[in-house]
Amino acid sequence: MKQDVEKKIIDAARELFYEKGFTGVTVRDIANKAEVNLALLHYYFRTKDKIFEIVFKEAFALLFKKLNKALSSDVNLLEKIKLIVESYITAATKYPQLASFIMHEMSVNKDVVWQIIYSQEGKKDVNDNYNRFFQEIVDAGQNGIIKNIDPKILFIDIMSLSLFPFMANAFLTGFLYSEKKAEYNEMIKNRINRTCDLIINDLKV
Amino acid sequence: MKQDVEKKIIDAARELFYEKGFTGVTVRDIANKAEVNLALLHYYFRTKDKIFEIVFKEAFALLFKKLNKALSSDVNLLEKIKLIVESYITAATKYPQLASFIMHEMSVNKDVVWQIIYSQEGKKDVNDNYNRFFQEIVDAGQNGIIKNIDPKILFIDIMSLSLFPFMANAFLTGFLYSEKKAEYNEMIKNRINRTCDLIINDLKV
DNA sequence: GTCTATATCCAGATAGAC
DNA sequence: GTCTATCTGGATATAGAC
């Protein structure tokens, strides 16, 4: 089936791009991994850039779609923070190289990547959700529900604690957890709780 | 001077490799940026791999040499934690793409990079320093000086909060701080204090 | 040491038979 | 749609004159 071949190609491309980045992968690599003829790959997607665009768009959505839902959900502030942490870490657990891929391509491939991001709709909604969440934090601070804190700092702390352990996978499994992959996995499994504890403990007045 | 040309080449290579990664850079790029003839570059360093090896070794030392000094310094535990945070963040402030570069190459270029790392001496010393620090944390926990905590988790939290804001530079300046570069720099300037607060506050019994 | 010229290989992409 | 064969450009690397 046509759908079948297209899927095989994108699946292979996703895996390779996540692992090695755009410049680290050749279309021949993709064709081989997908077990598809090289010319056929070009027949379906025309250029390497097109394939990358599809993979990157999808990756971006994977990491931020659930986040957006968490941001706009109708629960109290601390619950919302938990949802945000959860959205990052479940996405990263499912696709361990997702965060590195996005961050790396965003800084290496700036022009291409921003064009892709801008071509996405719903950007305004996302911003609205961010701003509402940030306002909630400021309000909660002024009402003495949590301590006063710059919402952007809080957001960076959350992202840092959630995503870094995945982005540093090679480093951590090479040093801290060398020969101890199971212990690394255990750490990852507990990462949602650990992150929430740290963040929420810090917010106490 | 000979030294001069070598330095020009390595300086150019460092800048380009940090920015685009090994596969994103050509030797022509390096030669152009260094304003050196392409053949001359090969005369001095023979291969692209050799140049990369020099740059990566240096990068690794930049990020972890000061850390090692912090780990082995003779101050109390909380002071030591501050030194560690400081060592990461000052290194990253000086070379904003250092952490991304190392993490990315470690996961993309595993074989090459690990060979480079293993070829470094002093690996045993580093491990000893880690282990001593970890033991200190366990002891302090049992003595009720800080709360009981898995030292590896603590270490990951420290690295996460210290290095992620740099690794996500493109993302953060694109979204949270778009059109607000000064505010991003301000956040970075306060990052040592913020990280220490979060970490040390969490360690209270 | 420094250059020009070039060998060799591999990348992305397409032509054209089936 | 799928394949083989091939074009074209760009990459790493070297030969050899100066």
Short mmCIF file of C-alpha atoms (C1' of nucleotides) in Angstrom, two decimals:
data_model
loop_
_atom_site.label_atom_id
_atom_site.label_comp_id
_atom_site.label_asym_id
_atom_site.label_seq_id
_atom_site.Cartn_x
_atom_site.Cartn_y
_atom_site.Cartn_z
CA MET A 1 0.00 0.00 0.00
CA LYS A 2 1.03 3.59 -0.58
CA GLN A 3 0.32 4.57 3.05
CA ASP A 4 2.47 1.69 4.10
CA VAL A 5 5.57 2.79 2.25
CA GLU A 6 5.17 6.37 3.36
CA LYS A 7 4.88 5.25 6.95
CA LYS A 8 7.91 3.00 6.69
CA ILE A 9 9.96 5.91 5.38
CA ILE A 10 8.83 8.37 8.03
CA ASP A 11 9.31 5.81 10.79
CA ALA A 12 12.85 5.18 9.66
CA ALA A 13 13.52 8.89 9.22
CA ARG A 14 12.17 9.70 12.67
CA GLU A 15 14.37 7.14 14.32
CA LEU A 16 17.48 8.27 12.46
CA PHE A 17 16.89 12.00 12.76
CA TYR A 18 16.20 11.71 16.50
CA GLU A 19 19.38 9.75 16.93
CA LYS A 20 21.81 11.59 14.69
CA GLY A 21 20.24 14.91 13.74
CA PHE A 22 19.55 16.27 10.27
CA THR A 23 23.14 16.56 9.13
CA GLY A 24 24.08 13.19 10.57
CA VAL A 25 21.66 11.27 8.39
CA THR A 26 21.71 10.60 4.64
CA VAL A 27 18.69 9.79 2.50
CA ARG A 28 20.42 6.51 1.74
CA ASP A 29 20.44 5.72 5.47
CA ILE A 30 16.72 6.37 5.58
CA ALA A 31 15.98 4.30 2.48
CA ASN A 32 18.04 1.40 3.82
CA LYS A 33 16.45 1.44 7.24
CA ALA A 34 12.98 1.65 5.69
CA GLU A 35 13.93 -1.10 3.23
CA VAL A 36 12.72 1.07 0.40
CA ASN A 37 14.40 1.93 -2.87
CA LEU A 38 16.23 5.24 -2.82
CA ALA A 39 14.44 6.60 -5.89
CA LEU A 40 11.13 5.65 -4.38
CA LEU A 41 11.87 7.73 -1.34
CA HIS A 42 12.38 10.74 -3.58
CA TYR A 43 9.26 9.84 -5.52
CA TYR A 44 7.19 10.09 -2.33
CA PHE A 45 8.82 13.01 -0.56
CA ARG A 46 10.96 14.74 -3.20
CA THR A 47 13.65 16.09 -0.85
CA LYS A 48 15.41 15.31 2.39
CA ASP A 49 14.18 18.66 3.68
CA LYS A 50 10.55 17.65 3.16
CA ILE A 51 11.03 14.49 5.19
CA PHE A 52 12.75 16.45 7.91
CA GLU A 53 9.93 18.95 7.99
CA ILE A 54 7.39 16.21 8.58
CA VAL A 55 9.45 14.61 11.33
CA PHE A 56 10.19 17.89 13.06
CA LYS A 57 6.59 19.09 12.98
CA GLU A 58 5.47 15.84 14.48
CA ALA A 59 8.19 15.96 17.14
CA PHE A 60 7.27 19.47 18.12
CA ALA A 61 3.65 18.47 18.49
CA LEU A 62 4.60 15.40 20.52
CA LEU A 63 6.43 17.48 23.08
CA PHE A 64 4.08 20.44 23.26
CA LYS A 65 0.57 19.26 22.45
CA LYS A 66 0.02 17.59 25.77
CA LEU A 67 1.72 20.50 27.48
CA ASN A 68 -0.80 22.80 25.91
CA LYS A 69 -3.65 20.67 27.16
CA ALA A 70 -2.13 20.69 30.63
CA LEU A 71 -1.73 24.47 30.52
CA SER A 72 -5.35 25.01 29.61
CA SER A 73 -6.84 22.38 31.91
CA ASP A 74 -9.24 23.42 34.61
CA VAL A 75 -7.53 22.38 37.85
CA ASN A 76 -5.83 24.30 40.63
CA LEU A 77 -2.34 25.65 40.24
CA LEU A 78 -0.39 22.90 41.95
CA GLU A 79 -2.31 20.25 40.06
CA LYS A 80 -1.60 22.07 36.86
CA ILE A 81 2.11 22.09 37.61
CA LYS A 82 1.97 18.36 38.11
CA LEU A 83 0.23 17.95 34.77
CA ILE A 84 2.92 19.99 33.05
CA VAL A 85 5.73 17.94 34.55
CA GLU A 86 3.85 14.80 33.60
CA SER A 87 3.32 15.92 30.02
CA TYR A 88 7.03 16.53 29.51
CA ILE A 89 8.25 13.40 31.17
CA THR A 90 5.74 10.99 29.65
CA ALA A 91 6.52 12.35 26.19
CA ALA A 92 10.26 12.07 26.84
CA THR A 93 9.92 8.59 28.29
CA LYS A 94 8.14 7.44 25.16
CA TYR A 95 10.68 9.15 22.89
CA PRO A 96 13.90 9.50 24.86
CA GLN A 97 15.69 11.51 22.19
CA LEU A 98 12.79 13.83 21.44
CA ALA A 99 13.93 16.75 23.58
CA SER A 100 17.56 16.64 22.41
CA PHE A 101 16.39 16.43 18.82
CA ILE A 102 14.16 19.48 19.10
CA MET A 103 16.62 21.58 21.07
CA HIS A 104 19.53 20.66 18.83
CA GLU A 105 17.73 21.33 15.56
CA MET A 106 16.31 24.56 16.92
CA SER A 107 19.76 25.90 17.58
CA VAL A 108 21.59 24.38 14.61
CA ASN A 109 19.01 24.73 11.92
CA LYS A 110 17.44 27.99 13.09
CA ASP A 111 16.06 29.31 9.80
CA VAL A 112 14.52 26.08 8.59
CA VAL A 113 13.09 25.17 11.97
CA TRP A 114 11.50 28.53 12.69
CA GLN A 115 9.89 28.53 9.30
CA ILE A 116 8.39 25.16 10.15
CA ILE A 117 7.20 26.37 13.54
CA TYR A 118 5.68 29.54 12.13
CA SER A 119 3.84 27.54 9.50
CA GLN A 120 1.97 25.78 12.30
CA GLU A 121 -1.39 27.18 13.26
CA GLY A 122 -2.57 27.56 16.81
CA LYS A 123 0.46 29.56 17.83
CA LYS A 124 -1.72 32.28 19.34
CA ASP A 125 -3.63 29.73 21.42
CA VAL A 126 -0.38 28.43 22.82
CA ASN A 127 0.74 31.90 23.79
CA ASP A 128 -2.59 32.63 25.42
CA ASN A 129 -2.27 29.47 27.46
CA TYR A 130 1.23 30.37 28.58
CA ASN A 131 0.18 33.84 29.57
CA ARG A 132 -2.85 32.66 31.51
CA PHE A 133 -0.70 30.17 33.39
CA PHE A 134 1.91 32.80 34.13
CA GLN A 135 -0.76 35.17 35.41
CA GLU A 136 -2.12 32.44 37.68
CA ILE A 137 1.31 32.10 39.24
CA VAL A 138 1.65 35.81 39.83
CA ASP A 139 -1.84 35.97 41.33
CA ALA A 140 -1.26 32.97 43.58
CA GLY A 141 1.92 34.63 44.77
CA GLN A 142 0.14 37.85 45.64
CA ASN A 143 -2.66 35.98 47.39
CA GLY A 144 -0.17 34.14 49.53
CA ILE A 145 -1.10 30.74 48.15
CA ILE A 146 2.46 30.21 46.96
CA LYS A 147 5.56 32.31 47.37
CA ASN A 148 6.19 35.13 44.94
CA ILE A 149 8.16 33.89 41.97
CA ASP A 150 8.94 34.94 38.42
CA PRO A 151 6.73 32.56 36.42
CA LYS A 152 9.29 32.23 33.66
CA ILE A 153 11.90 31.08 36.15
CA LEU A 154 9.47 28.53 37.50
CA PHE A 155 8.77 27.32 34.00
CA ILE A 156 12.46 26.98 33.23
CA ASP A 157 13.02 25.04 36.44
CA ILE A 158 10.23 22.67 35.49
CA MET A 159 11.58 22.10 32.00
CA SER A 160 15.13 21.72 33.28
CA LEU A 161 14.31 19.06 35.83
CA SER A 162 11.96 17.24 33.45
CA LEU A 163 13.95 17.19 30.24
CA PHE A 164 17.63 17.34 31.13
CA PRO A 165 17.83 13.75 32.41
CA PHE A 166 16.81 12.63 28.93
CA MET A 167 18.97 15.07 27.03
CA ALA A 168 21.97 13.95 29.07
CA ASN A 169 21.17 10.28 28.67
CA ALA A 170 24.51 9.43 27.08
CA PHE A 171 26.42 11.28 29.73
CA LEU A 172 24.47 9.86 32.66
CA THR A 173 24.47 6.25 31.47
CA GLY A 174 28.15 6.66 30.66
CA PHE A 175 29.24 8.03 34.02
CA LEU A 176 26.76 8.11 36.90
CA TYR A 177 25.00 4.94 35.80
CA SER A 178 27.65 3.11 33.85
CA GLU A 179 26.89 -0.61 33.89
CA LYS A 180 23.69 0.28 35.74
CA LYS A 181 21.07 0.84 33.08
CA ALA A 182 18.35 -0.50 35.36
CA GLU A 183 19.15 2.09 37.98
CA TYR A 184 18.97 4.83 35.35
CA ASN A 185 15.55 3.57 34.28
CA GLU A 186 14.43 3.55 37.90
CA MET A 187 15.53 7.17 38.23
CA ILE A 188 13.56 8.08 35.12
CA LYS A 189 10.49 6.26 36.44
CA ASN A 190 10.61 8.35 39.59
CA ARG A 191 11.37 11.56 37.78
CA ILE A 192 7.82 12.92 37.76
CA ASN A 193 7.51 12.62 41.52
CA ARG A 194 10.97 13.94 42.20
CA THR A 195 10.46 16.97 39.98
CA CYS A 196 7.06 17.79 41.48
CA ASP A 197 8.46 17.49 45.00
CA LEU A 198 11.33 19.82 44.32
CA ILE A 199 9.22 22.41 42.53
CA ILE A 200 6.25 22.39 44.85
CA ASN A 201 8.34 22.31 48.00
CA ASP A 202 10.02 25.45 46.74
CA LEU A 203 6.70 27.22 46.23
CA LYS A 204 5.63 26.94 49.87
CA VAL A 205 5.30 30.31 51.56
CA MET B 1 53.98 31.81 13.13
CA LYS B 2 53.15 28.14 13.17
CA GLN B 3 51.43 28.39 16.57
CA ASP B 4 49.40 31.22 15.16
CA VAL B 5 47.96 29.28 12.27
CA GLU B 6 47.21 26.28 14.43
CA LYS B 7 45.40 28.48 16.89
CA LYS B 8 43.40 30.21 14.17
CA ILE B 9 42.25 26.84 12.86
CA ILE B 10 41.28 25.45 16.26
CA ASP B 11 39.51 28.68 17.22
CA ALA B 12 37.45 28.53 14.04
CA ALA B 13 36.78 24.83 14.47
CA ARG B 14 35.68 25.27 18.08
CA GLU B 15 33.23 27.97 17.17
CA LEU B 16 31.77 26.01 14.27
CA PHE B 17 31.64 22.61 16.00
CA TYR B 18 29.98 24.12 19.07
CA GLU B 19 27.41 25.77 16.89
CA LYS B 20 26.63 23.08 14.33
CA GLY B 21 28.08 19.81 15.59
CA PHE B 22 30.58 17.55 13.86
CA THR B 23 28.39 16.53 10.93
CA GLY B 24 27.14 20.07 10.41
CA VAL B 25 30.59 21.46 9.68
CA THR B 26 32.90 20.93 6.70
CA VAL B 27 36.65 21.38 6.69
CA ARG B 28 36.07 24.06 4.07
CA ASP B 29 33.93 25.97 6.57
CA ILE B 30 36.73 25.77 9.08
CA ALA B 31 39.40 26.82 6.60
CA ASN B 32 37.27 29.76 5.45
CA LYS B 33 36.47 30.96 8.94
CA ALA B 34 40.13 30.63 9.94
CA GLU B 35 41.17 32.37 6.72
CA VAL B 36 43.59 29.58 6.03
CA ASN B 37 44.16 27.58 2.89
CA LEU B 38 42.32 24.26 2.83
CA ALA B 39 45.43 22.22 2.09
CA LEU B 40 47.25 23.94 4.90
CA LEU B 41 44.60 22.86 7.33
CA HIS B 42 45.22 19.26 6.31
CA TYR B 43 48.94 19.82 6.50
CA TYR B 44 48.63 20.79 10.16
CA PHE B 45 45.95 18.42 11.38
CA ARG B 46 45.66 15.75 8.68
CA THR B 47 41.96 14.93 9.17
CA LYS B 48 38.68 16.47 10.26
CA ASP B 49 38.53 13.82 12.97
CA LYS B 50 41.81 14.99 14.47
CA ILE B 51 40.57 18.55 14.70
CA PHE B 52 37.35 17.37 16.28
CA GLU B 53 39.27 15.32 18.80
CA ILE B 54 41.23 18.36 19.94
CA VAL B 55 38.11 20.50 20.23
CA PHE B 56 36.11 17.86 22.06
CA LYS B 57 38.89 17.06 24.53
CA GLU B 58 39.22 20.72 25.32
CA ALA B 59 35.45 21.13 25.68
CA PHE B 60 35.21 18.21 28.04
CA ALA B 61 37.96 19.66 30.18
CA LEU B 62 36.32 23.09 30.16
CA LEU B 63 33.09 21.72 31.57
CA PHE B 64 34.52 19.23 34.04
CA LYS B 65 37.92 20.45 35.17
CA LYS B 66 36.54 23.13 37.44
CA LEU B 67 33.85 20.73 38.58
CA ASN B 68 36.54 18.33 39.65
CA LYS B 69 38.26 21.04 41.61
CA ALA B 70 34.97 21.91 43.28
CA LEU B 71 34.31 18.27 44.12
CA SER B 72 37.68 17.85 45.78
CA SER B 73 37.74 21.20 47.58
CA ASP B 74 37.90 21.31 51.32
CA VAL B 75 34.71 23.10 52.38
CA ASN B 76 31.48 21.97 54.00
CA LEU B 77 28.82 20.20 52.02
CA LEU B 78 26.53 23.13 51.24
CA GLU B 79 29.48 25.25 50.20
CA LYS B 80 30.65 22.47 47.98
CA ILE B 81 27.27 22.29 46.29
CA LYS B 82 27.47 25.99 45.61
CA LEU B 83 30.91 25.52 44.07
CA ILE B 84 29.60 22.80 41.81
CA VAL B 85 26.69 24.89 40.59
CA GLU B 86 29.07 27.76 40.07
CA SER B 87 31.53 25.67 38.10
CA TYR B 88 28.84 24.52 35.67
CA ILE B 89 27.22 27.88 35.20
CA THR B 90 30.37 29.94 34.84
CA ALA B 91 31.68 27.51 32.25
CA ALA B 92 28.37 27.59 30.39
CA THR B 93 28.15 31.36 30.59
CA LYS B 94 31.56 31.68 29.00
CA TYR B 95 30.74 29.07 26.33
CA PRO B 96 26.96 29.02 25.95
CA GLN B 97 26.95 26.10 23.52
CA LEU B 98 29.43 23.99 25.43
CA ALA B 99 26.94 21.76 27.21
CA SER B 100 24.79 21.12 24.13
CA PHE B 101 27.89 20.34 22.12
CA ILE B 102 29.17 17.79 24.60
CA MET B 103 25.82 16.14 25.22
CA HIS B 104 24.97 16.02 21.53
CA GLU B 105 28.28 14.57 20.42
CA MET B 106 28.25 12.08 23.27
CA SER B 107 24.96 10.64 22.08
CA VAL B 108 25.48 10.96 18.33
CA ASN B 109 29.11 10.08 18.02
CA LYS B 110 29.30 7.54 20.82
CA ASP B 111 32.23 5.42 19.64
CA VAL B 112 34.51 8.25 18.69
CA VAL B 113 33.71 10.31 21.75
CA TRP B 114 34.16 7.53 24.25
CA GLN B 115 37.49 6.67 22.74
CA ILE B 116 38.52 10.27 23.24
CA ILE B 117 37.28 10.30 26.82
CA TYR B 118 38.99 7.03 27.68
CA SER B 119 42.26 8.31 26.23
CA GLN B 120 42.25 11.04 28.88
CA GLU B 121 44.19 10.40 32.03
CA GLY B 122 42.91 11.24 35.46
CA LYS B 123 39.69 9.32 35.00
CA LYS B 124 40.23 7.45 38.26
CA ASP B 125 40.74 10.70 40.16
CA VAL B 126 37.45 12.00 38.83
CA ASN B 127 35.62 8.91 39.96
CA ASP B 128 37.21 9.08 43.38
CA ASN B 129 36.06 12.66 43.72
CA TYR B 130 32.52 11.78 42.72
CA ASN B 131 32.38 8.92 45.16
CA ARG B 132 33.73 10.94 48.03
CA PHE B 133 31.16 13.65 47.37
CA PHE B 134 28.37 11.11 47.17
CA GLN B 135 29.46 9.55 50.42
CA GLU B 136 29.47 12.96 52.09
CA ILE B 137 25.84 13.40 51.06
CA VAL B 138 24.82 10.04 52.43
CA ASP B 139 26.65 10.71 55.68
CA ALA B 140 25.17 14.18 56.08
CA GLY B 141 21.75 12.62 55.55
CA GLN B 142 22.30 10.04 58.25
CA ASN B 143 23.66 12.64 60.64
CA GLY B 144 20.59 14.77 60.14
CA ILE B 145 22.53 17.67 58.65
CA ILE B 146 20.50 17.42 55.47
CA LYS B 147 17.55 15.25 54.54
CA ASN B 148 18.23 11.77 53.25
CA ILE B 149 18.59 11.81 49.50
CA ASP B 150 20.00 9.66 46.72
CA PRO B 151 23.21 11.53 45.86
CA LYS B 152 22.88 10.72 42.18
CA ILE B 153 19.44 12.31 42.08
CA LEU B 154 20.82 15.38 43.76
CA PHE B 155 23.62 15.52 41.25
CA ILE B 156 21.19 15.22 38.34
CA ASP B 157 19.02 17.98 39.78
CA ILE B 158 22.05 20.23 40.02
CA MET B 159 23.16 19.53 36.47
CA SER B 160 19.62 19.92 35.15
CA LEU B 161 19.01 23.31 36.72
CA SER B 162 22.49 24.54 35.83
CA LEU B 163 22.87 23.39 32.24
CA PHE B 164 19.40 23.13 30.72
CA PRO B 165 18.85 26.90 30.44
CA PHE B 166 21.87 27.00 28.16
CA MET B 167 21.05 23.88 26.20
CA ALA B 168 17.56 25.23 25.54
CA ASN B 169 18.83 28.68 24.61
CA ALA B 170 17.25 28.63 21.15
CA PHE B 171 13.94 27.48 22.53
CA LEU B 172 13.86 29.95 25.41
CA THR B 173 14.96 32.99 23.44
CA GLY B 174 12.49 31.96 20.74
CA PHE B 175 9.48 31.57 22.99
CA LEU B 176 9.69 32.65 26.62
CA TYR B 177 12.06 35.50 25.90
CA SER B 178 11.34 36.33 22.30
CA GLU B 179 12.34 39.94 21.65
CA LYS B 180 13.64 40.02 25.20
CA LYS B 181 17.25 38.96 24.99
CA ALA B 182 18.18 41.22 27.90
CA GLU B 183 15.68 39.49 30.15
CA TYR B 184 17.13 36.11 29.17
CA ASN B 185 20.62 37.35 30.06
CA GLU B 186 19.31 38.60 33.38
CA MET B 187 17.86 35.16 34.09
CA ILE B 188 21.20 33.56 33.26
CA LYS B 189 23.02 36.02 35.51
CA ASN B 190 20.80 34.99 38.42
CA ARG B 191 20.97 31.31 37.62
CA ILE B 192 23.64 30.39 40.16
CA ASN B 193 21.64 31.87 43.03
CA ARG B 194 18.35 30.46 41.84
CA THR B 195 19.77 26.97 41.45
CA CYS B 196 21.48 27.01 44.85
CA ASP B 197 18.29 28.24 46.52
CA LEU B 198 16.17 25.50 44.99
CA ILE B 199 18.64 22.74 45.74
CA ILE B 200 19.60 23.80 49.24
CA ASN B 201 16.06 24.61 50.27
CA ASP B 202 15.14 21.07 49.29
CA LEU B 203 17.89 19.60 51.45
CA LYS B 204 16.58 21.07 54.69
CA VAL B 205 15.47 18.44 57.16
"C1'" DG C 1 55.02 26.16 5.04
"C1'" DT C 2 51.96 27.61 1.55
"C1'" DC C 3 49.63 27.37 -2.55
"C1'" DT C 4 46.93 25.32 -7.03
"C1'" DA C 5 45.15 21.56 -8.91
"C1'" DT C 6 43.09 17.34 -8.62
"C1'" DA C 7 41.96 12.52 -7.10
"C1'" DT C 8 38.40 10.01 -4.88
"C1'" DC C 9 34.37 9.34 -2.82
"C1'" DC C 10 29.80 10.16 -1.31
"C1'" DA C 11 25.78 13.11 -1.04
"C1'" DG C 12 21.08 14.58 -2.94
"C1'" DA C 13 18.39 14.19 -6.76
"C1'" DT C 14 16.51 12.67 -11.40
"C1'" DA C 15 15.87 10.12 -16.08
"C1'" DG C 16 13.80 6.70 -18.02
"C1'" DA C 17 12.78 1.59 -18.54
"C1'" DC C 18 9.36 -1.49 -16.78
"C1'" DG D 1 4.68 2.71 -8.25
"C1'" DT D 2 9.09 0.62 -8.50
"C1'" DC D 3 13.47 -0.18 -10.16
"C1'" DT D 4 18.57 0.59 -12.30
"C1'" DA D 5 21.58 3.71 -13.77
"C1'" DT D 6 23.43 8.05 -13.65
"C1'" DC D 7 24.03 13.19 -13.21
"C1'" DT D 8 25.91 16.86 -10.52
"C1'" DG D 9 27.75 18.92 -6.83
"C1'" DG D 10 30.24 18.96 -2.71
"C1'" DA D 11 33.01 16.58 0.69
"C1'" DT D 12 37.65 14.84 2.50
"C1'" DA D 13 42.08 14.37 1.39
"C1'" DT D 14 46.54 14.48 -1.24
"C1'" DA D 15 50.17 15.44 -5.02
"C1'" DG D 16 53.36 18.31 -6.29
"C1'" DA D 17 55.09 23.07 -7.67
"C1'" DC D 18 57.04 26.95 -5.32
#
